[in-house]
Tab-separated table of C-alpha atoms and ligand atoms in Angstrom:
chain	number	residue	atom	x	y	z
A	85	MET	CA	0.226	0.391	0.083
A	86	ILE	CA	1.316	3.625	-0.344
A	87	SER	CA	1.479	5.471	2.352
A	88	LYS	CA	2.387	8.690	1.748
A	89	ILE	CA	2.457	10.050	-2.394
A	90	LEU	CA	5.348	13.544	-3.878
A	91	ILE	CA	3.349	15.218	-5.989
A	92	ALA	CA	5.899	16.089	-8.515
A	93	ASN	CA	4.464	19.171	-9.922
A	94	ARG	CA	2.192	23.423	-9.711
A	95	GLY	CA	-1.001	24.872	-9.658
A	96	GLU	CA	-3.852	22.929	-9.773
A	97	ILE	CA	-2.766	20.045	-10.430
A	98	ALA	CA	-1.268	19.063	-8.221
A	99	LEU	CA	-3.617	21.044	-5.624
A	100	ARG	CA	-5.872	18.698	-7.282
A	101	VAL	CA	-3.864	15.378	-6.365
A	102	LEU	CA	-3.573	16.841	-3.036
A	103	ARG	CA	-7.601	16.551	-2.684
A	104	ALA	CA	-8.070	12.805	-4.036
A	105	CYS	CA	-4.954	12.136	-1.170
A	106	LYS	CA	-6.209	13.691	1.295
A	107	GLU	CA	-9.793	11.416	0.831
A	108	LEU	CA	-8.029	8.510	0.751
A	109	GLY	CA	-6.293	8.871	4.166
A	110	ILE	CA	-2.566	9.125	2.101
A	111	ALA	CA	0.033	11.779	3.598
A	112	THR	CA	1.153	14.110	1.110
A	113	VAL	CA	4.399	16.349	0.263
A	114	ALA	CA	4.311	19.158	-2.190
A	115	VAL	CA	7.156	20.056	-3.609
A	116	HIS	CA	7.782	23.528	-5.359
A	117	SER	CA	10.308	25.912	-6.738
A	118	THR	CA	11.283	29.376	-4.446
A	119	ALA	CA	8.933	31.428	-6.963
A	120	ASP	CA	6.091	29.274	-5.649
A	121	ALA	CA	6.265	29.294	-1.717
A	122	ASP	CA	3.402	31.353	-1.917
A	123	ALA	CA	1.104	28.316	-3.905
A	124	MET	CA	-1.661	26.779	-2.144
A	125	HIS	CA	-0.632	22.875	-2.932
A	126	VAL	CA	2.040	24.113	-0.741
A	127	ARG	CA	0.194	25.328	2.083
A	128	LEU	CA	-2.361	22.737	1.940
A	129	ALA	CA	-0.077	20.083	2.046
A	130	ASP	CA	1.324	17.837	5.361
A	131	GLU	CA	5.189	18.472	4.411
A	132	SER	CA	6.681	20.197	1.374
A	133	VAL	CA	10.280	20.602	0.003
A	134	CYS	CA	11.321	23.812	-2.172
A	135	ILE	CA	13.079	21.867	-5.159
A	136	GLY	CA	15.305	24.756	-6.629
A	137	PRO	CA	14.854	28.480	-8.526
A	138	PRO	CA	11.994	29.456	-10.886
A	139	PRO	CA	12.886	27.936	-14.343
A	140	SER	CA	11.722	24.200	-14.690
A	141	ARG	CA	14.346	23.237	-15.741
A	142	GLU	CA	16.251	23.477	-12.552
A	143	SER	CA	12.937	22.229	-10.757
A	144	TYR	CA	10.146	21.087	-12.352
A	145	LEU	CA	11.595	18.828	-14.312
A	146	ASN	CA	14.784	18.051	-11.840
A	147	ILE	CA	14.310	14.553	-11.063
A	148	HIS	CA	17.373	14.548	-8.648
A	149	GLN	CA	16.367	17.252	-6.889
A	150	ILE	CA	12.922	15.692	-6.004
A	151	VAL	CA	13.987	11.687	-5.781
A	152	ALA	CA	16.233	13.447	-3.338
A	153	ALA	CA	12.460	15.108	-1.910
A	154	CYS	CA	10.983	11.693	-1.827
A	155	GLU	CA	14.197	9.678	0.033
A	156	ILE	CA	13.893	13.132	2.470
A	157	THR	CA	10.921	12.767	2.928
A	158	GLY	CA	10.333	9.026	2.953
A	159	ALA	CA	7.763	9.368	0.157
A	160	ASP	CA	6.978	5.800	-1.618
A	161	ALA	CA	4.711	7.104	-4.895
A	162	VAL	CA	5.093	10.008	-6.856
A	163	HIS	CA	2.266	11.746	-8.950
A	164	PRO	CA	3.379	13.115	-11.850
A	165	GLY	CA	0.043	15.114	-13.188
A	166	TYR	CA	0.295	16.600	-16.301
A	167	GLY	CA	3.104	18.162	-17.893
A	168	PHE	CA	6.637	18.660	-16.375
A	169	LEU	CA	8.160	14.772	-16.083
A	170	SER	CA	4.161	12.847	-16.884
A	171	GLU	CA	5.262	11.594	-19.526
A	172	ASN	CA	9.396	11.172	-19.072
A	173	ALA	CA	9.739	7.236	-19.571
A	174	LYS	CA	13.452	7.907	-17.902
A	175	PHE	CA	11.506	9.171	-14.970
A	176	ALA	CA	9.558	6.421	-14.229
A	177	ASP	CA	12.326	4.227	-14.310
A	178	ILE	CA	14.770	6.217	-11.772
A	179	LEU	CA	12.313	6.499	-9.283
A	180	GLU	CA	11.344	2.632	-10.218
A	181	ALA	CA	15.027	2.251	-9.880
A	182	HIS	CA	14.869	3.951	-5.938
A	183	GLY	CA	11.941	2.084	-5.008
A	184	ILE	CA	9.139	4.352	-5.841
A	185	THR	CA	5.613	3.774	-7.250
A	186	PHE	CA	5.487	6.260	-9.932
A	187	ILE	CA	1.776	6.235	-10.483
A	188	GLY	CA	1.556	6.461	-13.811
A	189	PRO	CA	2.013	3.706	-16.542
A	190	THR	CA	5.335	1.076	-16.938
A	191	ALA	CA	8.114	3.257	-18.656
A	192	GLU	CA	7.938	0.712	-21.548
A	193	HIS	CA	4.519	1.402	-22.319
A	194	ILE	CA	5.310	6.005	-21.988
A	195	ARG	CA	7.949	5.311	-24.791
A	196	LEU	CA	6.110	3.893	-27.046
A	197	MET	CA	3.431	6.021	-26.914
A	198	GLY	CA	5.854	8.849	-26.739
A	199	ASP	CA	7.368	8.099	-30.575
A	200	LYS	CA	4.296	9.230	-32.420
A	201	ILE	CA	5.685	6.579	-35.216
A	202	THR	CA	5.988	4.304	-33.050
A	203	ALA	CA	2.730	4.628	-31.127
A	204	LYS	CA	0.637	4.803	-34.668
A	205	GLN	CA	2.191	1.447	-36.009
A	206	THR	CA	1.061	0.256	-32.450
A	207	ALA	CA	-2.462	1.676	-32.063
A	208	GLU	CA	-2.803	0.302	-35.332
A	209	GLY	CA	-1.538	-3.709	-34.412
A	210	LEU	CA	-3.802	-3.424	-31.444
A	211	GLY	CA	-7.245	-2.649	-34.033
A	212	ILE	CA	-7.284	1.165	-33.387
A	213	PRO	CA	-7.864	3.173	-36.387
A	214	VAL	CA	-5.890	5.518	-37.472
A	215	VAL	CA	-5.040	8.482	-39.749
A	216	PRO	CA	-3.541	7.425	-43.251
A	217	GLY	CA	0.405	8.063	-43.904
A	218	SER	CA	3.307	6.913	-44.467
A	219	ASP	CA	4.646	3.554	-42.573
A	220	GLY	CA	7.326	5.179	-40.833
A	221	GLU	CA	9.596	8.347	-40.788
A	222	VAL	CA	9.632	10.798	-43.691
A	223	THR	CA	12.467	12.143	-45.342
A	224	PRO	CA	13.528	14.586	-48.945
A	225	GLU	CA	13.875	11.708	-50.305
A	226	ASN	CA	10.908	9.608	-49.977
A	227	ALA	CA	8.210	12.449	-49.106
A	228	LEU	CA	7.315	13.975	-52.791
A	229	GLU	CA	6.277	10.158	-53.868
A	230	THR	CA	4.752	9.169	-50.028
A	231	ALA	CA	2.533	12.600	-50.559
A	232	ARG	CA	1.477	11.411	-53.755
A	233	GLN	CA	0.678	8.447	-52.482
A	234	ILE	CA	-1.616	9.499	-49.477
A	235	GLY	CA	-2.875	12.520	-51.889
A	236	PHE	CA	-2.211	16.261	-50.733
A	237	PRO	CA	-3.206	18.076	-48.807
A	238	VAL	CA	-0.449	16.553	-45.644
A	239	LEU	CA	0.379	17.546	-42.743
A	240	ILE	CA	3.700	16.779	-41.916
A	241	LYS	CA	4.104	16.077	-38.161
A	242	ALA	CA	7.438	15.755	-35.531
A	243	THR	CA	8.097	11.456	-34.760
A	244	ALA	CA	8.577	13.463	-31.087
A	245	GLY	CA	5.591	15.957	-31.355
A	246	GLY	CA	3.681	17.820	-28.651
A	247	GLY	CA	2.000	21.208	-28.555
A	248	GLY	CA	1.605	21.500	-32.092
A	249	ARG	CA	5.226	21.998	-32.833
A	250	GLY	CA	7.094	20.962	-36.042
A	251	MET	CA	3.968	20.522	-37.719
A	252	LYS	CA	3.281	21.629	-41.501
A	253	VAL	CA	0.718	21.653	-44.127
A	254	ALA	CA	1.623	20.836	-47.828
A	255	LYS	CA	-1.144	21.937	-49.275
A	256	THR	CA	0.475	20.926	-52.609
A	257	GLU	CA	3.275	19.328	-54.630
A	258	ALA	CA	4.771	22.935	-54.435
A	259	ASP	CA	4.652	23.535	-51.220
A	260	LEU	CA	6.250	20.352	-50.026
A	261	GLU	CA	9.852	21.043	-49.897
A	262	GLU	CA	9.690	23.514	-47.770
A	263	ALA	CA	7.062	22.360	-45.653
A	264	LEU	CA	9.582	19.617	-45.181
A	265	ASN	CA	11.650	21.855	-44.370
A	266	THR	CA	10.550	24.043	-41.779
A	267	ALA	CA	8.562	20.817	-39.581
A	268	ARG	CA	12.223	19.201	-39.682
A	269	SER	CA	14.327	22.035	-38.322
A	270	GLU	CA	11.399	23.034	-36.004
A	271	ALA	CA	11.133	19.424	-34.649
A	272	ALA	CA	15.592	19.787	-34.658
A	273	ALA	CA	14.676	22.802	-32.822
A	274	ALA	CA	11.658	21.584	-29.945
A	275	PHE	CA	12.739	18.000	-29.279
A	276	GLY	CA	16.388	17.617	-30.609
A	277	ASN	CA	15.270	15.401	-33.288
A	278	PRO	CA	14.193	16.206	-37.027
A	279	ALA	CA	12.188	13.074	-37.501
A	280	VAL	CA	9.048	14.018	-38.935
A	281	TYR	CA	6.321	11.596	-40.694
A	282	MET	CA	3.381	12.681	-42.457
A	283	GLU	CA	-0.583	12.107	-42.335
A	284	LYS	CA	-3.464	13.057	-44.880
A	285	TYR	CA	-4.762	16.549	-43.790
A	286	LEU	CA	-8.218	16.107	-42.462
A	287	GLY	CA	-10.010	19.240	-43.815
A	288	LYS	CA	-12.810	19.731	-40.517
A	289	PRO	CA	-12.201	17.073	-38.290
A	290	ARG	CA	-12.860	17.178	-34.143
A	291	HIS	CA	-10.765	16.209	-32.242
A	292	ILE	CA	-12.476	13.612	-29.723
A	293	GLU	CA	-10.723	11.707	-27.148
A	294	ILE	CA	-11.082	8.553	-25.110
A	295	GLN	CA	-10.631	8.428	-21.615
A	296	VAL	CA	-9.408	4.745	-20.807
A	297	VAL	CA	-8.268	3.292	-16.966
A	298	GLY	CA	-6.408	-0.375	-16.601
A	299	ASP	CA	-5.098	-2.194	-13.899
A	300	GLY	CA	-1.852	-3.342	-15.820
A	301	GLU	CA	-2.994	-7.321	-15.614
A	302	GLY	CA	-5.203	-7.147	-18.514
A	303	ASN	CA	-8.212	-5.112	-17.307
A	304	ALA	CA	-9.299	-1.977	-18.964
A	305	ILE	CA	-12.267	-0.285	-18.904
A	306	HIS	CA	-13.202	3.352	-21.095
A	307	LEU	CA	-15.071	6.111	-19.791
A	308	GLY	CA	-16.768	7.727	-23.263
A	309	GLU	CA	-15.422	10.998	-25.162
A	310	ARG	CA	-14.408	14.236	-24.611
A	311	ASP	CA	-15.059	17.380	-27.231
A	312	CYS	CA	-11.423	18.794	-27.068
A	313	SER	CA	-12.080	20.512	-31.036
A	314	LEU	CA	-12.650	24.251	-29.616
A	315	GLN	CA	-8.557	24.714	-30.028
A	316	ARG	CA	-6.649	27.526	-30.144
A	317	ARG	CA	-3.030	27.297	-31.927
A	318	HIS	CA	-3.480	23.108	-31.184
A	319	GLN	CA	-3.952	24.388	-27.779
A	320	LYS	CA	-7.765	22.690	-26.145
A	321	VAL	CA	-9.722	26.476	-24.794
A	322	TRP	CA	-13.076	24.361	-23.640
A	323	GLU	CA	-14.106	21.010	-23.589
A	324	GLU	CA	-17.292	19.285	-23.334
A	325	ALA	CA	-18.639	15.193	-22.183
A	326	ASN	CA	-20.355	13.987	-24.183
A	327	SER	CA	-19.129	14.960	-27.944
A	328	PRO	CA	-21.930	17.050	-29.663
A	329	ALA	CA	-21.889	14.954	-32.667
A	330	LEU	CA	-21.656	10.831	-30.936
A	331	ASN	CA	-24.713	8.723	-30.158
A	332	VAL	CA	-24.593	6.610	-27.828
A	333	ASP	CA	-23.678	3.743	-30.044
A	334	GLN	CA	-20.586	5.724	-31.650
A	335	ARG	CA	-19.498	6.095	-27.900
A	336	MET	CA	-19.845	2.293	-27.251
A	337	GLU	CA	-18.007	1.024	-30.013
A	338	ILE	CA	-15.173	3.323	-30.322
A	339	GLY	CA	-14.816	3.277	-26.048
A	340	GLN	CA	-15.037	-0.521	-26.418
A	341	VAL	CA	-12.074	-0.582	-29.647
A	342	CYS	CA	-10.461	1.294	-27.284
A	343	ALA	CA	-10.540	-0.484	-23.406
A	344	ASP	CA	-10.307	-3.649	-26.281
A	345	ALA	CA	-6.798	-2.302	-27.491
A	346	MET	CA	-5.649	-1.204	-23.495
A	347	LYS	CA	-6.441	-4.964	-22.465
A	348	LYS	CA	-4.029	-5.752	-25.278
A	349	MET	CA	-1.371	-3.671	-23.971
A	350	LYS	CA	-2.088	-4.954	-20.663
A	351	TYR	CA	-1.872	-1.249	-20.035
A	352	ARG	CA	-1.730	0.548	-15.935
A	353	GLY	CA	-3.357	3.500	-15.403
A	354	ALA	CA	-4.918	6.516	-16.681
A	355	GLY	CA	-4.939	6.954	-20.512
A	356	THR	CA	-6.500	9.562	-23.470
A	357	ILE	CA	-6.406	7.826	-26.517
A	358	GLU	CA	-6.711	10.982	-28.943
A	359	PHE	CA	-8.877	11.021	-32.426
A	360	LEU	CA	-9.729	13.405	-34.685
A	361	TYR	CA	-13.421	12.587	-35.932
A	362	GLU	CA	-14.298	12.821	-39.789
A	363	ASN	CA	-17.734	11.850	-41.808
A	364	GLY	CA	-18.357	8.984	-39.261
A	365	GLU	CA	-14.522	8.114	-39.016
A	366	PHE	CA	-12.289	8.134	-36.513
A	367	TYR	CA	-8.717	8.235	-36.863
A	368	PHE	CA	-5.432	7.806	-33.975
A	369	ILE	CA	-3.279	10.472	-33.561
A	370	GLU	CA	-1.590	9.495	-30.534
A	371	MET	CA	-2.629	8.789	-26.613
A	372	ASN	CA	-1.518	10.562	-23.911
A	373	THR	CA	-0.030	8.199	-21.069
A	374	ARG	CA	-1.320	10.238	-18.008
A	375	LEU	CA	-3.912	12.404	-16.594
A	376	GLN	CA	-4.979	15.263	-18.952
A	377	VAL	CA	-6.406	18.327	-17.927
A	378	GLU	CA	-9.818	18.031	-18.814
A	379	HIS	CA	-10.843	14.767	-17.101
A	380	PRO	CA	-12.998	16.586	-14.682
A	381	ILE	CA	-15.914	16.644	-16.987
A	382	THR	CA	-15.213	12.952	-17.546
A	383	GLU	CA	-15.655	12.578	-13.510
A	384	ALA	CA	-18.577	14.919	-13.755
A	385	ILE	CA	-20.453	12.516	-16.309
A	386	THR	CA	-19.621	9.111	-14.105
A	387	GLY	CA	-19.465	10.335	-11.241
A	388	ILE	CA	-16.034	8.282	-11.294
A	389	ASP	CA	-12.402	10.104	-9.360
A	390	LEU	CA	-10.026	9.387	-12.166
A	391	VAL	CA	-7.235	10.126	-9.642
A	392	HIS	CA	-8.636	7.926	-6.701
A	393	GLU	CA	-8.205	4.893	-9.560
A	394	GLN	CA	-4.813	6.048	-10.582
A	395	ILE	CA	-3.901	5.309	-6.836
A	396	ARG	CA	-5.776	2.255	-6.878
A	397	VAL	CA	-4.206	0.396	-9.738
A	398	ALA	CA	-0.529	2.086	-8.219
A	399	SER	CA	-1.074	0.751	-5.020
A	400	GLY	CA	-2.183	-2.722	-7.031
A	401	GLY	CA	-5.969	-2.848	-5.321
A	402	GLY	CA	-7.585	-3.214	-9.048
A	403	LEU	CA	-10.387	-0.733	-10.415
A	404	SER	CA	-13.526	0.111	-7.979
A	405	VAL	CA	-15.787	-0.401	-11.510
A	406	SER	CA	-15.903	-2.192	-14.292
A	407	GLN	CA	-17.259	-1.585	-17.781
A	408	GLU	CA	-20.777	-2.318	-16.918
A	409	ASP	CA	-20.560	0.122	-13.534
A	410	ILE	CA	-20.293	3.122	-15.670
A	411	VAL	CA	-23.165	4.875	-15.798
A	412	PHE	CA	-23.144	8.621	-18.501
A	413	GLN	CA	-25.086	11.236	-16.878
A	414	GLY	CA	-26.029	14.506	-17.885
A	415	HIS	CA	-23.308	16.886	-19.863
A	416	ALA	CA	-20.252	18.866	-18.469
A	417	ILE	CA	-18.046	21.511	-19.799
A	418	GLU	CA	-15.305	22.292	-19.126
A	419	CYS	CA	-13.489	26.048	-19.436
A	420	ARG	CA	-10.069	26.927	-19.503
A	421	ILE	CA	-9.030	30.322	-17.157
A	422	ASN	CA	-5.908	31.564	-18.362
A	423	ALA	CA	-4.090	34.573	-17.229
A	424	GLU	CA	-4.101	35.866	-20.884
A	425	ASP	CA	-5.814	38.933	-22.760
A	426	PRO	CA	-8.938	37.369	-23.641
A	427	ARG	CA	-8.130	38.238	-27.450
A	428	THR	CA	-4.545	37.917	-28.259
A	429	PHE	CA	-3.848	35.730	-25.489
A	430	VAL	CA	-0.774	37.288	-24.314
A	431	PRO	CA	0.377	36.055	-20.583
A	432	SER	CA	-0.672	38.534	-18.539
A	433	PRO	CA	1.104	37.385	-15.039
A	434	GLY	CA	1.070	39.771	-11.959
A	435	THR	CA	-1.322	40.359	-8.670
A	436	ILE	CA	-4.559	39.226	-7.907
A	437	THR	CA	-6.425	41.677	-6.308
A	438	HIS	CA	-10.294	39.848	-5.871
A	439	PHE	CA	-10.867	36.686	-6.254
A	440	HIS	CA	-14.660	35.045	-6.415
A	441	ALA	CA	-15.403	31.485	-7.331
A	442	PRO	CA	-19.010	30.671	-8.181
A	443	GLY	CA	-20.871	28.192	-7.079
A	444	GLY	CA	-24.350	25.970	-6.953
A	445	LEU	CA	-24.752	22.256	-7.911
A	446	GLY	CA	-23.550	20.793	-10.742
A	447	VAL	CA	-20.111	23.769	-10.796
A	448	ARG	CA	-16.983	22.442	-10.004
A	449	VAL	CA	-13.835	24.852	-10.211
A	450	ASP	CA	-10.033	23.524	-9.777
A	451	SER	CA	-7.832	26.438	-9.263
A	452	GLY	CA	-4.815	27.473	-6.936
A	453	ALA	CA	-5.750	30.774	-6.717
A	454	TYR	CA	-7.230	32.894	-4.242
A	455	ALA	CA	-7.044	36.683	-3.420
A	456	GLY	CA	-3.208	38.659	-3.215
A	457	TYR	CA	-1.793	35.680	-4.842
A	458	LYS	CA	0.769	36.051	-7.162
A	459	ILE	CA	0.967	34.257	-10.663
A	460	PRO	CA	4.802	33.780	-11.348
A	461	PRO	CA	5.873	34.757	-14.935
A	462	TYR	CA	7.045	31.244	-15.499
A	463	TYR	CA	5.401	28.475	-16.142
A	464	ASP	CA	1.996	28.142	-17.989
A	465	SER	CA	-0.907	30.575	-18.111
A	466	LEU	CA	-3.391	28.388	-16.527
A	467	ILE	CA	-4.661	29.730	-13.407
A	468	GLY	CA	-7.833	27.099	-13.240
A	469	LYS	CA	-10.419	25.003	-14.591
A	470	LEU	CA	-14.500	26.069	-14.483
A	471	ILE	CA	-16.784	22.575	-14.865
A	472	VAL	CA	-20.174	23.160	-14.829
A	473	HIS	CA	-22.752	19.835	-15.579
A	474	GLY	CA	-26.280	19.965	-16.356
A	475	ARG	CA	-28.596	16.894	-16.596
A	476	THR	CA	-28.418	18.000	-20.352
A	477	ARG	CA	-26.547	20.431	-22.676
A	478	VAL	CA	-29.190	22.544	-22.751
A	479	GLU	CA	-29.481	22.386	-18.861
A	480	CYS	CA	-24.836	23.115	-18.648
A	481	MET	CA	-25.361	26.035	-20.921
A	482	MET	CA	-27.380	27.348	-18.776
A	483	ARG	CA	-25.735	26.977	-16.097
A	484	LEU	CA	-22.383	28.096	-16.763
A	485	ARG	CA	-23.960	31.399	-18.592
A	486	ARG	CA	-24.797	32.246	-14.636
A	487	VAL	CA	-22.093	30.642	-12.886
A	488	LEU	CA	-19.992	32.565	-15.508
A	489	ASP	CA	-21.729	36.110	-14.879
A	490	GLU	CA	-20.442	34.890	-11.080
A	491	PHE	CA	-17.103	34.854	-11.135
A	492	VAL	CA	-14.789	37.316	-9.814
A	493	VAL	CA	-10.464	37.517	-10.238
A	494	ASP	CA	-9.931	41.481	-10.523
A	495	GLY	CA	-6.057	42.490	-11.059
A	496	ILE	CA	-5.018	40.571	-13.937
A	497	LYS	CA	-6.412	40.001	-17.535
A	498	THR	CA	-8.091	36.009	-17.621
A	499	THR	CA	-10.091	34.067	-20.437
A	500	LEU	CA	-13.135	34.724	-18.693
A	501	PRO	CA	-14.733	37.195	-21.123
A	502	LEU	CA	-13.842	34.778	-24.483
A	503	PHE	CA	-16.429	32.582	-22.715
A	504	GLN	CA	-19.155	35.293	-21.898
A	505	ASP	CA	-18.639	35.030	-25.813
A	506	LEU	CA	-18.749	31.900	-26.942
A	507	VAL	CA	-21.757	30.583	-24.123
A	508	ASP	CA	-24.009	32.848	-25.993
A	509	ASN	CA	-22.616	31.534	-29.470
A	510	PRO	CA	-25.172	30.443	-31.857
A	511	ASP	CA	-22.407	27.325	-33.286
A	512	ILE	CA	-21.628	26.658	-30.147
A	513	ALA	CA	-25.556	26.753	-28.509
A	514	ASN	CA	-26.063	23.892	-32.058
A	515	GLY	CA	-22.518	22.079	-31.056
A	516	ASP	CA	-21.821	22.786	-34.017
A	517	TYR	CA	-18.046	23.738	-34.809
A	518	ASP	CA	-14.819	21.826	-35.822
A	519	ILE	CA	-11.237	22.195	-34.577
A	520	HIS	CA	-11.042	25.212	-37.510
A	521	TRP	CA	-14.015	26.784	-35.463
A	522	LEU	CA	-12.050	29.080	-32.513
A	523	GLU	CA	-9.567	30.475	-34.820
A	524	HIS	CA	-11.936	31.781	-37.209
A	525	TYR	CA	-14.219	33.169	-35.047
A	526	LEU	CA	-11.312	34.442	-33.493
A	527	ALA	CA	-9.809	36.630	-36.733
A	528	GLY	CA	-13.175	37.397	-37.134
A	529	ASP	CA	-14.650	35.408	-39.199
A	530	LYS	CA	-18.344	35.360	-38.737
A	531	THR	CA	-19.479	33.267	-42.004
A	532	HIS	CA	-17.009	29.902	-40.386
B	792	LIG	P1	0.930	17.394	-30.600
B	792	LIG	O1	0.784	16.449	-29.858
B	792	LIG	O2	2.134	18.654	-31.115
B	792	LIG	O3	-0.027	18.373	-29.837
B	792	LIG	P2	-1.836	16.084	-32.136
B	792	LIG	O4	-1.426	15.111	-32.960
B	792	LIG	O5	-2.032	15.239	-30.877
B	792	LIG	O6	0.359	16.718	-32.155
B	792	LIG	O7	-2.512	17.264	-33.277
B	792	LIG	C1	-2.439	18.205	-31.984
B	792	LIG	C2	-3.733	18.851	-33.131
B	792	LIG	O8	-3.155	19.526	-34.403
B	792	LIG	C3	-5.232	17.862	-33.221
B	792	LIG	O9	-5.914	17.990	-31.950
B	792	LIG	C4	-5.447	19.236	-34.486
B	792	LIG	O10	-6.234	19.789	-34.329
B	792	LIG	C5	-4.550	19.213	-35.648
B	792	LIG	N1	-4.162	17.858	-36.537
B	792	LIG	C6	-3.177	16.990	-36.277
B	792	LIG	N2	-2.900	15.757	-37.049
B	792	LIG	C7	-3.825	16.291	-38.001
B	792	LIG	C8	-4.553	16.174	-39.559
B	792	LIG	N3	-3.656	14.827	-40.088
B	792	LIG	N4	-5.363	16.571	-39.932
B	792	LIG	C9	-5.441	17.689	-39.680
B	792	LIG	N5	-5.317	18.550	-37.921
B	792	LIG	C10	-4.268	17.570	-37.530
């Protein structure tokens, strides 16, 4: 059994994990950089350890310091949250070598899914539908032939990709050479690896992802889908569960494909299988081997605490539920509250002068922010998540409109006004949007 968990993260997700630990009666250790000494997760944890100066690579990404913090405090497990070291296979290996439990999948599975070419090949082998594309790496020598086989437009993507970097579209043969060169150099700069592959470029897909959890012994379930099509620069902004585009049969069919794949893999822990969805077809793009930012909407409609499940599985206690126990109830929407200008998305760090979180039935706010909190400029600008649940999508939207009016964050700019606009938009009300909708909307294109 796990008795003390070190949370190797910061911000709202550190708090989220801490809450689950408290409920399970597990002691907690917070780690923090010098910039986060006053953070809420540090205040609420049983113990805390300063692991370095503000830059992430010297603190939250510093494996040596985190392992030392485990040894000092006697933590027997680490929850990595999302981002930072959550998909770092070396970190999982090192913890294991020190006899510390990594709350996540095996290092082997992290590696398998971390390389996108291998991930796609693995997914295909497990019976998951994938985007048509190159068999492996694309080079200047084989690019043209590969693109002709796939058919233009094509998308060139970094093997080591993440955050939409190293991704370039070639609409025609004339664009190919430049797209390939730019993608390769961006990939080399961002990931230290210039390798790229090629996919059919889908014109108007939705981004739909399936939440899975496995026990590492061959049992696995799915918890339905999340629609994350509302994106800006490939970053999710608003997510909902269920997807307005799927019916029950489609949900259960793709969910079962994913759960079966995870059974075959003997996947351990929580994971998300991401798809593009167009004309009734699903196309795998990647798998994230960790908890995701938007996991609370799945929790809202299933009533299952995903962090509890992660901890149970990591302790060898198996899953608390089987597929038949999962009932999807109502509709949930998450808005990511970023400390950013709502139009330009330029970060807006600074001190929060007033903070009032909304409440009432079906409302959840995951945030470490409070009045007087100074947002450090060094990290991601996500300061909180607003999750609203209703019996139907219509009720959920009504509630969201009311809740957005109640939310007060003064002293900095936030993305709250954007959500006030979106909740009144007819396309959003109808659930009628694809992955490009938000970019067009922000560019003032009302015809989209
Ligand atoms: P990353 O790991 O860099 O985030 P993903 O493979 O998850 O890359 O893709 C991120 C986003 O890029 C998707 O949500 C989608 O908006 C877009 N995208 C990815 N692959 C395609 C494709 N084949 N066609 C059209 N858009 C795509």
